[in-house]
């Protein structure tokens, strides 16, 4: 698990800019940092010299922590270079195939396996075999190609910018900025509206007009000579034939076991819910009782699941370590927003960040339950939206008004103005369309939704909703949060529920076994000790912080003057008096606006930080 960055082109980049890029990813890889740069003649240049091309790497050493496994990693001839972030699983059999073909390995790292696998099987052959989470750059000087790839689910991020004189990439938006010319570092008005709509900026957009996020399951090929960039989709979430439930569950057990391989201490994130409990149950049943589980605790709050988690750990004979989340967060607010990289307003990011900070004091790798709700349709929004599936493509020529509340009749009118699939975005929205119009001066919306189209066409309503989740909220909301919050503290998070081998089998399981009420009953055979607790019948609580207490407590002072600041930072896209009116409505008792107020507060802080960073860069 690491941070990566790099660039290739004709424009010389100063050593200070390269250093700034590497510094921006340093916390993702605290164990070692390296760079390799080339001049216009193709020769390697020293760190203190300007360069037209470079690979930058910050390493969190999990497998084979020796310096021999550091990156950027070359082949023996220095013709192929790899800069990689992630973790590959179950690759030893393929490595043995390569050894029988005469390939010699000098490390035990998955990095070296990826390098040799690419040279043997090419980019498509490598990606077809690669199992795990990854974002990587492969420079092939033999063919004059650069390949940039992102894993199937989107567990690892890959940001890039393509301009006439070259291309740059990084793990984060902030790490890419030093490469961009000053006049290209402009906030994108479309992205700001997308953030209002969804609480995050869906791929391929970022907060900057000239910077993009590579979609999950895709790779880029860049010709170093012509500058041509092509995008390829190499995987779609679909079944490969009918599968029995027990065969799919066996594949899940295999996925969990593969994710226990590490040369650094391993733990488990455990809440009181089904997904993380299933991971813990499988681990306990397969002989991993020496692991410690880590739980975010909210003492005295209705959100607190630490007692449930402790009971689950006790029944599984696992140790449990509750980690209290602070009741005052103002002193950490700016740091957390910075670690979220660009505007990102999942309220659970805050407890996740604190949980990761404390867990990293004990272990360097954790297994989590991310993805369970997306693969089993476990969110409340799924059955709720399915009730209106009869509408299909039917839409009425209606449009709601503009208001700071944005709910009630105005929201209903907007929903009826969309087709059924588009209206699904309202089940997981930040600001409603009426609120977005209100904040932006009653201007017509540029788009109902900024979600990207699913990667695969599904025929049944439930599968259509999950295809939307797989293209949008799973990679760019759930997994982005997990990656950014854990990597902020040099902690690797592994998600067996998102193993593509298991998923391809699960997609072939009969719908009646996969989609149940209550959800996830298919997993009960994996948790025999916990089934008696009534875990599957418990009301889903989610991972929510005591938000109202924060906003009316130590964050309250940050709301003063927010309208004027946001109007300036967004070039008047958001209007000061409208922002202040919404905050005032919340202050006067409209508690339903709490998440909206937090979303604006995060936007304010994030844009201010990025604006300051922009001005500090050359």
Coordinates of C-alpha atoms in Angstrom, one line a residue:
X1 CA 0.0 0.0 0.0
X2 CA 1.6 3.2 -1.1
X3 CA 1.3 6.6 -2.8
X4 CA 2.3 7.0 -6.4
X5 CA 2.8 10.0 -8.8
X6 CA 4.6 10.8 -12.0
X7 CA 4.6 12.7 -15.3
X8 CA 5.8 12.3 -18.9
X9 CA 6.0 15.0 -21.5
X10 CA 8.1 17.7 -23.1
X11 CA 7.8 20.5 -20.4
X12 CA 10.8 20.5 -17.9
X13 CA 9.5 20.2 -14.3
X14 CA 11.6 21.8 -11.6
X15 CA 13.0 19.7 -8.8
X16 CA 10.9 21.7 -6.3
X17 CA 7.7 20.7 -8.1
X18 CA 8.8 17.0 -8.0
X19 CA 9.6 17.3 -4.3
X20 CA 6.1 18.9 -3.7
X21 CA 4.4 16.0 -5.5
X22 CA 6.4 13.4 -3.5
X23 CA 5.7 15.3 -0.2
X24 CA 1.9 15.2 -1.0
X25 CA 1.9 11.4 -1.0
X26 CA 4.4 10.9 1.8
X27 CA 1.9 10.0 4.5
X28 CA 0.5 7.2 2.3
X29 CA 3.9 5.6 2.3
X30 CA 5.8 6.5 5.5
X31 CA 8.4 3.7 5.3
X32 CA 10.4 5.0 2.3
X33 CA 10.2 7.5 -0.5
X34 CA 12.0 7.4 -3.9
X35 CA 12.0 9.2 -7.2
X36 CA 13.4 8.5 -10.6
X37 CA 13.6 11.2 -13.3
X38 CA 14.6 11.5 -16.9
X39 CA 15.8 14.4 -19.1
X40 CA 14.8 15.2 -22.6
X41 CA 17.5 12.9 -24.0
X42 CA 16.0 9.9 -22.1
X43 CA 18.9 9.8 -19.6
X44 CA 18.3 9.5 -15.8
X45 CA 18.9 12.8 -14.1
X46 CA 19.8 13.6 -10.4
X47 CA 17.1 14.7 -8.0
X48 CA 18.3 18.3 -8.1
X49 CA 17.9 18.7 -11.9
X50 CA 14.8 19.6 -13.9
X51 CA 13.2 16.7 -15.7
X52 CA 10.6 16.0 -18.4
X53 CA 9.6 12.6 -17.0
X54 CA 9.5 11.0 -13.5
X55 CA 8.1 8.3 -11.4
X56 CA 7.6 9.0 -7.7
X57 CA 6.8 6.5 -4.9
X58 CA 6.1 6.5 -1.2
X59 CA 6.0 3.1 0.3
X60 CA 4.0 1.5 3.2
X61 CA 5.9 -1.8 3.3
X62 CA 3.6 -4.8 4.0
X63 CA 5.0 -7.6 2.0
X64 CA 8.8 -8.0 1.9
X65 CA 9.7 -4.8 3.7
X66 CA 13.4 -4.9 2.6
X67 CA 14.8 -2.1 0.5
X68 CA 15.1 -4.5 -2.4
X69 CA 11.3 -4.3 -2.8
X70 CA 11.2 -0.5 -2.9
X71 CA 9.9 1.4 -5.9
X72 CA 10.0 2.6 -8.6
X73 CA 11.0 -1.0 -9.6
X74 CA 12.8 -1.8 -12.9
X75 CA 13.3 -5.0 -14.8
X76 CA 16.9 -6.2 -15.1
X77 CA 17.5 -4.3 -18.3
X78 CA 15.9 -1.0 -17.1
X79 CA 13.5 -1.1 -20.0
X80 CA 10.3 -1.5 -17.9
X81 CA 9.5 0.3 -14.7
X82 CA 6.6 -0.1 -12.2
X83 CA 5.2 2.4 -9.8
X84 CA 2.4 0.6 -7.8
X85 CA 0.0 1.2 -5.0
X86 CA -2.1 -1.7 -3.6
X87 CA -2.0 -5.3 -2.7
X88 CA -2.3 -8.4 -4.9
X89 CA -3.6 -11.7 -3.5
X90 CA -3.2 -15.3 -4.5
X91 CA -0.5 -14.6 -7.1
X92 CA 2.0 -17.3 -6.0
X93 CA 0.7 -19.9 -8.4
X94 CA 1.1 -17.5 -11.4
X95 CA 4.6 -16.7 -10.0
X96 CA 5.4 -20.4 -10.1
X97 CA 4.3 -20.5 -13.8
X98 CA 6.8 -17.7 -14.5
X99 CA 9.6 -19.4 -12.6
X100 CA 9.1 -22.6 -14.7
X101 CA 9.5 -20.3 -17.8
X102 CA 12.8 -19.1 -16.5
X103 CA 11.9 -15.9 -14.7
X104 CA 14.0 -15.3 -11.6
X105 CA 12.6 -13.4 -8.6
X106 CA 14.9 -11.4 -6.3
X107 CA 12.2 -10.4 -3.8
X108 CA 9.0 -11.8 -2.2
X109 CA 7.0 -8.8 -3.2
X110 CA 3.8 -8.7 -5.3
X111 CA 5.4 -5.6 -7.0
X112 CA 8.0 -7.8 -8.7
X113 CA 5.4 -10.3 -9.7
X114 CA 3.3 -7.6 -11.4
X115 CA 6.5 -6.4 -13.3
X116 CA 7.3 -9.9 -14.6
X117 CA 3.7 -10.8 -15.3
X118 CA 3.4 -7.7 -17.5
X119 CA 6.5 -8.6 -19.4
X120 CA 5.3 -12.1 -20.0
X121 CA 1.6 -11.6 -20.6
X122 CA 1.1 -8.0 -21.6
X123 CA -1.2 -5.4 -20.0
X124 CA -4.4 -7.4 -20.7
X125 CA -3.0 -10.7 -19.6
X126 CA -1.7 -9.1 -16.4
X127 CA -5.0 -7.4 -15.5
X128 CA -7.0 -10.6 -16.2
X129 CA -4.8 -12.5 -13.7
X130 CA -4.4 -9.7 -11.1
X131 CA -6.5 -10.3 -8.0
X132 CA -6.7 -7.5 -5.4
X133 CA -6.7 -3.7 -5.1
X134 CA -4.3 -1.6 -7.1
X135 CA -3.5 1.5 -9.0
X136 CA -0.3 1.4 -11.0
X137 CA 1.9 2.9 -13.7
X138 CA 3.9 0.7 -16.0
X139 CA 6.5 2.5 -18.2
X140 CA 7.5 0.4 -21.1
X141 CA 10.4 2.1 -22.9
X142 CA 10.6 -0.7 -25.4
X143 CA 7.2 0.2 -26.9
X144 CA 7.1 3.8 -25.9
X145 CA 4.0 3.2 -23.8
X146 CA 2.8 4.2 -20.4
X147 CA -0.1 2.2 -18.8
X148 CA -2.2 3.5 -15.9
X149 CA -4.6 1.1 -14.3
X150 CA -7.2 1.1 -11.5
X151 CA -8.6 -2.1 -9.8
X152 CA -12.0 -3.5 -10.6
X153 CA -13.8 -2.2 -7.6
X154 CA -12.0 1.1 -7.2
X155 CA -10.4 0.4 -3.8
X156 CA -7.3 2.4 -4.9
X157 CA -7.5 5.9 -6.5
X158 CA -5.8 7.1 -9.7
X159 CA -5.9 10.8 -10.6
X160 CA -4.5 12.1 -13.9
X161 CA -4.2 15.2 -16.1
X162 CA -3.7 15.0 -19.9
X163 CA -2.5 18.1 -21.7
X164 CA -1.0 18.7 -25.2
X165 CA 2.6 18.6 -23.8
X166 CA 2.2 15.5 -21.6
X167 CA 0.5 13.5 -18.9
X168 CA 0.7 13.4 -15.1
X169 CA -0.8 11.0 -12.5
X170 CA -1.0 10.6 -8.8
X171 CA -2.8 8.9 -5.9
X172 CA -4.4 12.2 -4.9
X173 CA -5.6 15.4 -6.5
X174 CA -3.2 17.5 -4.3
X175 CA -0.2 15.5 -5.4
X176 CA -0.9 16.3 -9.1
X177 CA -1.3 20.1 -8.7
X178 CA 2.5 21.0 -8.7
X179 CA 2.7 19.6 -12.3
X180 CA -0.2 21.7 -13.6
X181 CA 0.5 25.3 -14.9
X182 CA -1.0 27.9 -12.6
X183 CA -3.7 28.9 -15.1
X184 CA -4.9 25.3 -15.3
X185 CA -5.6 25.0 -11.5
X186 CA -9.2 26.3 -11.7
X187 CA -12.2 25.0 -9.7
X188 CA -14.8 23.3 -12.0
X189 CA -18.3 24.7 -11.6
X190 CA -19.8 21.4 -12.8
X191 CA -17.9 19.6 -10.1
X192 CA -19.2 22.0 -7.4
X193 CA -22.7 21.3 -8.4
X194 CA -21.9 17.5 -8.5
X195 CA -20.6 17.8 -5.0
X196 CA -23.8 19.5 -3.8
X197 CA -25.9 16.8 -5.5
X198 CA -23.9 13.7 -4.2
X199 CA -21.7 14.8 -1.3
X200 CA -18.7 13.8 -3.4
X201 CA -17.5 14.4 -7.0
X202 CA -18.2 11.3 -9.1
X203 CA -15.6 10.0 -11.5
X204 CA -14.3 11.0 -13.9
X205 CA -14.5 14.5 -12.6
X206 CA -12.5 16.1 -9.8
X207 CA -12.8 19.6 -8.3
X208 CA -10.4 20.8 -11.0
X209 CA -11.5 21.2 -14.6
X210 CA -8.4 19.8 -16.1
X211 CA -7.9 16.9 -13.7
X212 CA -9.7 13.6 -14.0
X213 CA -10.2 10.4 -11.9
X214 CA -9.8 7.1 -13.7
X215 CA -12.9 5.0 -13.3
X216 CA -12.7 1.6 -11.6
X217 CA -12.2 -1.4 -13.9
X218 CA -10.4 0.8 -16.5
X219 CA -6.9 1.4 -17.7
X220 CA -5.2 4.1 -19.8
X221 CA -2.6 3.6 -22.5
X222 CA -0.5 6.7 -23.4
X223 CA 1.9 6.9 -26.3
X224 CA 5.0 8.7 -25.2
X225 CA 5.8 9.7 -28.8
X226 CA 2.5 10.9 -30.2
X227 CA 0.9 11.9 -26.9
X228 CA -2.3 10.0 -27.7
X229 CA -4.3 8.7 -24.7
X230 CA -6.8 5.9 -24.9
X231 CA -9.1 4.5 -22.2
X232 CA -10.0 0.9 -21.9
X233 CA -12.6 -0.9 -19.8
X234 CA -11.2 -4.3 -18.8
X235 CA -13.8 -5.7 -16.4
X236 CA -17.5 -5.4 -15.8
X237 CA -19.4 -6.8 -12.8
X238 CA -21.3 -9.8 -14.2
X239 CA -22.0 -13.5 -13.6
X240 CA -20.2 -16.3 -15.4
X241 CA -23.0 -18.9 -15.2
X242 CA -25.3 -20.3 -12.4
X243 CA -23.6 -20.9 -9.1
X244 CA -24.7 -22.6 -5.9
X245 CA -24.7 -20.5 -2.8
X246 CA -22.3 -22.8 -0.9
X247 CA -19.8 -22.5 -3.8
X248 CA -19.9 -18.8 -3.7
X249 CA -19.4 -18.7 0.1
X250 CA -16.4 -21.0 -0.2
X251 CA -14.9 -18.4 -2.6
X252 CA -15.5 -15.7 0.1
X253 CA -13.7 -17.8 2.7
X254 CA -10.8 -18.1 0.3
X255 CA -10.8 -14.3 -0.3
X256 CA -10.7 -13.7 3.5
X257 CA -7.8 -16.1 4.0
X258 CA -5.8 -14.5 1.1
X259 CA -6.1 -11.2 2.8
X260 CA -4.4 -12.4 6.0
X261 CA -1.0 -12.6 4.3
X262 CA 1.2 -9.8 5.6
X263 CA 4.7 -9.2 7.0
X264 CA 3.3 -6.5 9.3
X265 CA 0.7 -6.9 12.2
X266 CA -2.9 -7.5 11.2
X267 CA -6.2 -6.6 12.8
X268 CA -9.9 -6.3 12.1
X269 CA -12.4 -3.4 12.0
X270 CA -15.5 -4.6 13.8
X271 CA -18.8 -2.8 14.2
X272 CA -22.0 -4.3 15.5
X273 CA -23.2 -5.0 11.9
X274 CA -23.3 -8.1 9.7
X275 CA -20.5 -7.4 7.2
X276 CA -17.6 -6.9 9.6
X277 CA -19.0 -9.6 11.9
X278 CA -19.0 -12.0 8.9
X279 CA -15.3 -11.2 8.3
X280 CA -14.5 -11.8 12.0
X281 CA -16.5 -15.0 12.1
X282 CA -14.7 -16.5 9.1
X283 CA -11.3 -15.5 10.5
X284 CA -12.1 -17.0 13.9
X285 CA -13.4 -20.2 12.3
X286 CA -10.2 -20.6 10.2
X287 CA -7.7 -20.4 13.1
X288 CA -7.0 -16.7 13.4
X289 CA -8.1 -16.2 17.1
X290 CA -4.9 -14.3 17.8
X291 CA -6.3 -11.2 16.0
X292 CA -7.5 -8.1 17.7
X293 CA -10.7 -6.3 16.6
X294 CA -10.9 -2.5 16.7
X295 CA -14.2 -0.7 17.2
X296 CA -15.1 3.0 17.0
X297 CA -17.0 3.9 20.2
X298 CA -19.4 6.8 20.9
X299 CA -19.9 6.6 24.7
X300 CA -23.3 7.7 25.8
X301 CA -24.7 8.0 22.3
X302 CA -27.4 6.1 20.4
X303 CA -24.9 5.6 17.6
X304 CA -22.6 3.5 19.8
X305 CA -22.2 -0.1 18.7
X306 CA -19.1 -0.8 20.8
X307 CA -21.1 -3.0 23.3
X308 CA -22.5 -5.1 20.4
X309 CA -19.0 -5.4 18.9
X310 CA -17.5 -6.5 22.2
X311 CA -20.2 -9.2 22.5
X312 CA -19.5 -10.5 19.0
X313 CA -15.7 -10.6 19.6
X314 CA -16.3 -12.4 22.9
X315 CA -18.4 -15.1 21.2
X316 CA -15.8 -15.5 18.5
X317 CA -12.9 -15.7 21.1
X318 CA -11.3 -12.6 19.6
X319 CA -9.9 -9.6 21.5
X320 CA -11.7 -6.3 21.1
X321 CA -10.3 -2.9 21.5
X322 CA -12.9 -0.1 21.7
X323 CA -11.5 3.3 20.5
X324 CA -13.6 6.3 21.6
X325 CA -14.3 9.0 19.0
X326 CA -13.7 12.5 20.5
X327 CA -16.7 14.6 21.3
X328 CA -14.9 17.7 20.1
X329 CA -13.3 17.7 16.7
X330 CA -12.6 21.3 15.8
X331 CA -8.9 21.0 16.4
X332 CA -8.7 18.1 13.9
X333 CA -11.3 19.4 11.4
X334 CA -8.8 21.1 9.0
X335 CA -6.5 18.1 9.1
X336 CA -9.3 15.6 8.3
X337 CA -10.6 17.7 5.4
X338 CA -7.1 17.9 4.1
X339 CA -6.7 14.2 4.3
X340 CA -10.0 13.8 2.3
X341 CA -8.0 15.5 -0.5
X342 CA -10.9 17.4 -2.2
X343 CA -14.5 18.2 -1.2
X344 CA -15.9 15.0 0.3
X345 CA -18.8 15.0 2.8
X346 CA -19.5 11.5 4.2
X347 CA -20.1 12.2 7.9
X348 CA -18.7 8.8 8.8
X349 CA -15.3 9.9 7.4
X350 CA -14.7 11.6 10.8
X351 CA -15.1 8.5 13.0
X352 CA -13.3 6.4 10.3
X353 CA -10.4 8.8 10.4
X354 CA -10.2 8.6 14.2
X355 CA -10.5 4.8 14.2
X356 CA -7.7 4.5 11.6
X357 CA -5.5 6.9 13.6
X358 CA -5.8 4.8 16.8
X359 CA -5.7 1.4 15.1
X360 CA -2.4 2.4 13.3
X361 CA -0.8 2.6 16.7
X362 CA -1.2 -1.2 17.0
X363 CA -1.3 -2.8 13.5
X364 CA -0.5 -1.8 9.9
X365 CA -3.1 -3.9 8.1
X366 CA -6.9 -4.2 8.9
X367 CA -9.6 -6.3 7.4
X368 CA -13.0 -4.6 7.0
X369 CA -16.5 -5.4 5.8
X370 CA -16.8 -2.8 3.1
X371 CA -19.0 -3.7 0.2
X372 CA -21.6 -6.0 1.9
X373 CA -24.5 -3.6 1.4
X374 CA -23.7 -3.0 -2.2
X375 CA -23.4 -6.7 -3.1
X376 CA -26.5 -7.8 -1.1
X377 CA -28.7 -4.7 -1.6
X378 CA -28.5 -4.1 2.2
X379 CA -29.3 -0.3 2.3
X380 CA -32.7 1.0 3.2
X381 CA -32.7 3.0 -0.1
X382 CA -32.8 -0.2 -2.2
X383 CA -36.3 -1.5 -1.1
X384 CA -37.6 2.0 -0.9
X385 CA -36.7 2.9 -4.4
X386 CA -37.8 -0.5 -5.8
X387 CA -41.4 0.4 -4.7
X388 CA -41.6 2.8 -7.6
X389 CA -39.9 0.6 -10.2
X390 CA -43.2 0.4 -12.1
X391 CA -42.4 3.9 -13.4
X392 CA -39.4 2.7 -15.5
X393 CA -38.9 5.3 -18.2
X394 CA -42.1 7.3 -17.4
X395 CA -41.4 10.9 -16.5
X396 CA -43.7 14.0 -16.3
X397 CA -42.8 17.5 -17.5
X398 CA -42.6 18.7 -13.9
X399 CA -40.0 20.7 -11.9
X400 CA -39.9 21.7 -8.3
X401 CA -39.2 25.1 -7.0
X402 CA -36.3 26.5 -5.0
X403 CA -36.0 26.4 -1.2
X404 CA -33.4 25.9 1.5
X405 CA -35.4 22.9 2.8
X406 CA -36.0 21.4 -0.6
X407 CA -38.2 18.6 0.5
X408 CA -41.9 17.8 0.5
X409 CA -43.8 18.7 -2.7
X410 CA -40.8 20.3 -4.4
X411 CA -38.7 17.1 -4.1
X412 CA -41.7 15.0 -5.3
X413 CA -42.2 17.1 -8.4
X414 CA -38.5 16.9 -9.2
X415 CA -38.5 13.1 -8.8
X416 CA -41.5 12.8 -11.1
X417 CA -39.6 14.9 -13.7
X418 CA -36.9 12.2 -13.8
X419 CA -37.1 8.6 -15.1
X420 CA -37.1 5.9 -12.4
X421 CA -33.4 5.1 -12.8
X422 CA -32.2 8.7 -12.7
X423 CA -34.5 9.4 -9.6
X424 CA -32.5 6.8 -7.7
X425 CA -29.9 9.5 -7.2
X426 CA -32.3 11.3 -4.8
X427 CA -32.2 8.3 -2.4
X428 CA -28.5 9.0 -1.8
X429 CA -28.2 12.8 -2.3
X430 CA -26.6 15.7 -0.5
X431 CA -28.7 18.7 -1.4
X432 CA -32.0 18.1 -3.3
X433 CA -32.5 19.7 -6.7
X434 CA -34.6 22.5 -5.1
X435 CA -31.8 23.2 -2.6
X436 CA -29.2 23.2 -5.3
X437 CA -31.2 25.8 -7.3
X438 CA -31.6 27.8 -4.1
X439 CA -27.9 27.9 -3.3
X440 CA -27.0 28.8 -6.9
X441 CA -29.3 31.7 -7.3
X442 CA -32.3 29.9 -8.8
X443 CA -30.3 29.0 -11.9
X444 CA -31.5 25.9 -13.9
X445 CA -29.7 22.8 -12.9
X446 CA -27.0 21.7 -15.4
X447 CA -27.8 18.1 -14.8
X448 CA -30.2 16.1 -12.6
X449 CA -27.4 13.8 -11.6
X450 CA -23.6 13.6 -12.2
X451 CA -23.4 9.9 -11.7
X452 CA -21.8 8.0 -14.5
X453 CA -23.7 5.3 -16.4
X454 CA -23.3 1.7 -15.2
X455 CA -20.6 -0.4 -16.8
X456 CA -23.1 -3.2 -17.6
X457 CA -26.7 -3.2 -18.7
X458 CA -29.0 -5.1 -16.3
X459 CA -32.6 -6.1 -16.9
X460 CA -34.0 -6.5 -13.4
X461 CA -34.7 -3.5 -11.2
X462 CA -32.6 -4.5 -8.3
X463 CA -29.6 -5.4 -10.4
X464 CA -29.9 -2.1 -12.2
X465 CA -29.7 -0.2 -8.9
X466 CA -26.7 -2.2 -7.8
X467 CA -25.0 -1.6 -11.2
X468 CA -25.4 2.1 -10.5
X469 CA -23.9 1.6 -7.0
X470 CA -20.9 -0.3 -8.5
X471 CA -20.1 2.5 -10.9
X472 CA -20.6 5.4 -8.4
X473 CA -21.2 5.2 -4.7
X474 CA -19.1 2.1 -4.0
X475 CA -15.9 3.2 -5.6
X476 CA -16.2 6.9 -5.2
X477 CA -17.9 7.2 -1.8
X478 CA -17.5 4.1 0.3
X479 CA -14.1 3.0 -0.9
X480 CA -12.7 6.5 -1.3
X481 CA -13.5 7.2 2.3
X482 CA -11.8 3.9 3.4
X483 CA -8.7 4.6 1.4
X484 CA -8.2 8.2 2.3
X485 CA -8.9 7.8 6.0
X486 CA -6.7 4.8 6.5
X487 CA -3.8 5.9 4.3
X488 CA -3.8 9.2 6.1
X489 CA -2.2 7.2 9.0
X490 CA -0.2 4.7 7.0
X491 CA -2.8 1.9 7.6
X492 CA -3.7 -0.6 4.9
X493 CA -7.4 -1.6 4.7
X494 CA -8.4 -4.8 3.0
X495 CA -12.0 -5.7 1.9
X496 CA -12.6 -9.4 1.2
X497 CA -16.3 -8.7 0.3
X498 CA -15.0 -7.0 -2.8
X499 CA -12.8 -9.8 -4.1
X500 CA -13.8 -10.1 -7.8
X501 CA -13.5 -13.9 -7.8
X502 CA -16.1 -14.2 -5.0
X503 CA -18.3 -11.6 -6.7
X504 CA -18.3 -13.3 -10.0
X505 CA -19.6 -16.4 -8.3
X506 CA -22.1 -14.4 -6.1
X507 CA -23.5 -12.8 -9.3
X508 CA -24.4 -16.3 -10.5
X509 CA -26.4 -17.2 -7.3
X510 CA -30.2 -17.3 -7.7
X511 CA -31.8 -13.9 -6.8
X512 CA -34.0 -15.5 -4.2
X513 CA -30.9 -16.5 -2.2
X514 CA -28.9 -13.4 -2.8
X515 CA -31.6 -10.7 -2.2
X516 CA -33.5 -11.5 1.0
X517 CA -35.5 -9.6 3.6
X518 CA -33.9 -9.1 6.0
X519 CA -30.9 -8.7 3.8
X520 CA -27.8 -10.9 3.7
X521 CA -29.4 -14.1 5.1
X522 CA -27.2 -16.0 2.7
X523 CA -24.3 -15.2 5.1
X524 CA -25.9 -16.8 8.2
X525 CA -24.1 -20.1 7.6
X526 CA -20.8 -18.2 8.0
X527 CA -21.8 -17.0 11.5
X528 CA -23.3 -20.0 13.4
X529 CA -22.2 -18.5 16.8
X530 CA -23.8 -15.2 16.0
X531 CA -27.0 -16.3 14.4
X532 CA -28.6 -16.8 17.8
X533 CA -28.0 -13.1 18.6
X534 CA -30.6 -12.1 16.1
X535 CA -27.9 -10.2 14.1
X536 CA -29.8 -10.4 10.8
X537 CA -33.0 -9.0 12.4
X538 CA -31.4 -6.0 14.0
X539 CA -32.2 -2.6 12.6
X540 CA -29.4 -1.2 10.5
X541 CA -27.8 1.7 12.3
X542 CA -25.0 2.7 9.9
X543 CA -21.7 4.3 11.0
X544 CA -22.9 7.7 11.9
X545 CA -21.3 10.2 14.2
X546 CA -23.0 12.6 16.8
X547 CA -23.2 15.2 14.1
X548 CA -25.7 17.6 15.7
X549 CA -23.6 17.8 18.8
X550 CA -20.5 18.7 16.8
X551 CA -22.3 21.4 14.8
X552 CA -23.9 23.0 17.8
X553 CA -20.7 22.5 19.8
X554 CA -17.1 23.3 18.8
X555 CA -17.8 23.5 15.1
X556 CA -20.4 26.2 15.5
X557 CA -17.8 29.0 15.3
X558 CA -16.7 27.9 11.9
X559 CA -20.1 28.7 10.4
X560 CA -19.6 32.5 10.9
X561 CA -19.1 34.2 7.6
X562 CA -19.3 31.0 5.6
X563 CA -21.7 32.4 3.0
X564 CA -19.3 35.2 2.0
X565 CA -16.3 32.8 1.9
X566 CA -18.1 30.3 -0.3
X567 CA -19.4 33.0 -2.7
X568 CA -15.8 34.1 -3.2
X569 CA -14.3 30.7 -3.5
X570 CA -16.9 29.5 -6.0
X571 CA -16.7 32.7 -8.2
X572 CA -20.3 33.6 -7.1
X573 CA -21.7 30.2 -8.1
X574 CA -23.0 29.9 -4.5
X575 CA -24.6 33.0 -3.2
X576 CA -23.7 34.3 0.3
X577 CA -27.2 35.2 1.4
X578 CA -28.6 31.8 0.3
X579 CA -25.8 29.9 2.2
X580 CA -26.4 32.0 5.3
X581 CA -30.2 31.5 5.1
X582 CA -29.8 27.7 5.1
X583 CA -27.4 27.9 8.1
X584 CA -29.8 30.2 9.9
X585 CA -32.7 27.8 9.3
X586 CA -30.6 25.1 10.9
X587 CA -29.7 27.3 13.8
X588 CA -33.5 28.0 14.3
X589 CA -34.2 24.3 14.8
X590 CA -34.5 22.6 11.4
X591 CA -32.4 19.6 12.5
X592 CA -32.9 17.8 9.1
X593 CA -30.4 20.3 7.6
X594 CA -27.5 19.1 9.8
X595 CA -25.8 17.1 7.1
X596 CA -26.3 19.9 4.6
X597 CA -24.6 22.4 6.9
X598 CA -21.7 20.0 7.4
X599 CA -21.5 19.5 3.6
X600 CA -21.1 23.3 3.1
X601 CA -18.6 23.6 6.0
X602 CA -16.4 20.9 4.4
X603 CA -16.7 22.6 1.0
X604 CA -15.7 25.9 2.6
X605 CA -12.6 24.4 4.3
X606 CA -11.6 22.2 1.4
X607 CA -11.8 25.0 -1.3
X608 CA -10.0 27.4 1.1
X609 CA -7.1 24.9 1.6
X610 CA -6.9 24.2 -2.2
X611 CA -6.9 27.9 -3.0
X612 CA -4.1 28.5 -0.5
X613 CA -2.1 25.6 -1.9
X614 CA -2.7 26.9 -5.5
X615 CA -1.3 30.3 -4.5
X616 CA 1.8 28.8 -2.8
X617 CA 2.7 26.7 -5.9
X618 CA 4.8 28.3 -8.7

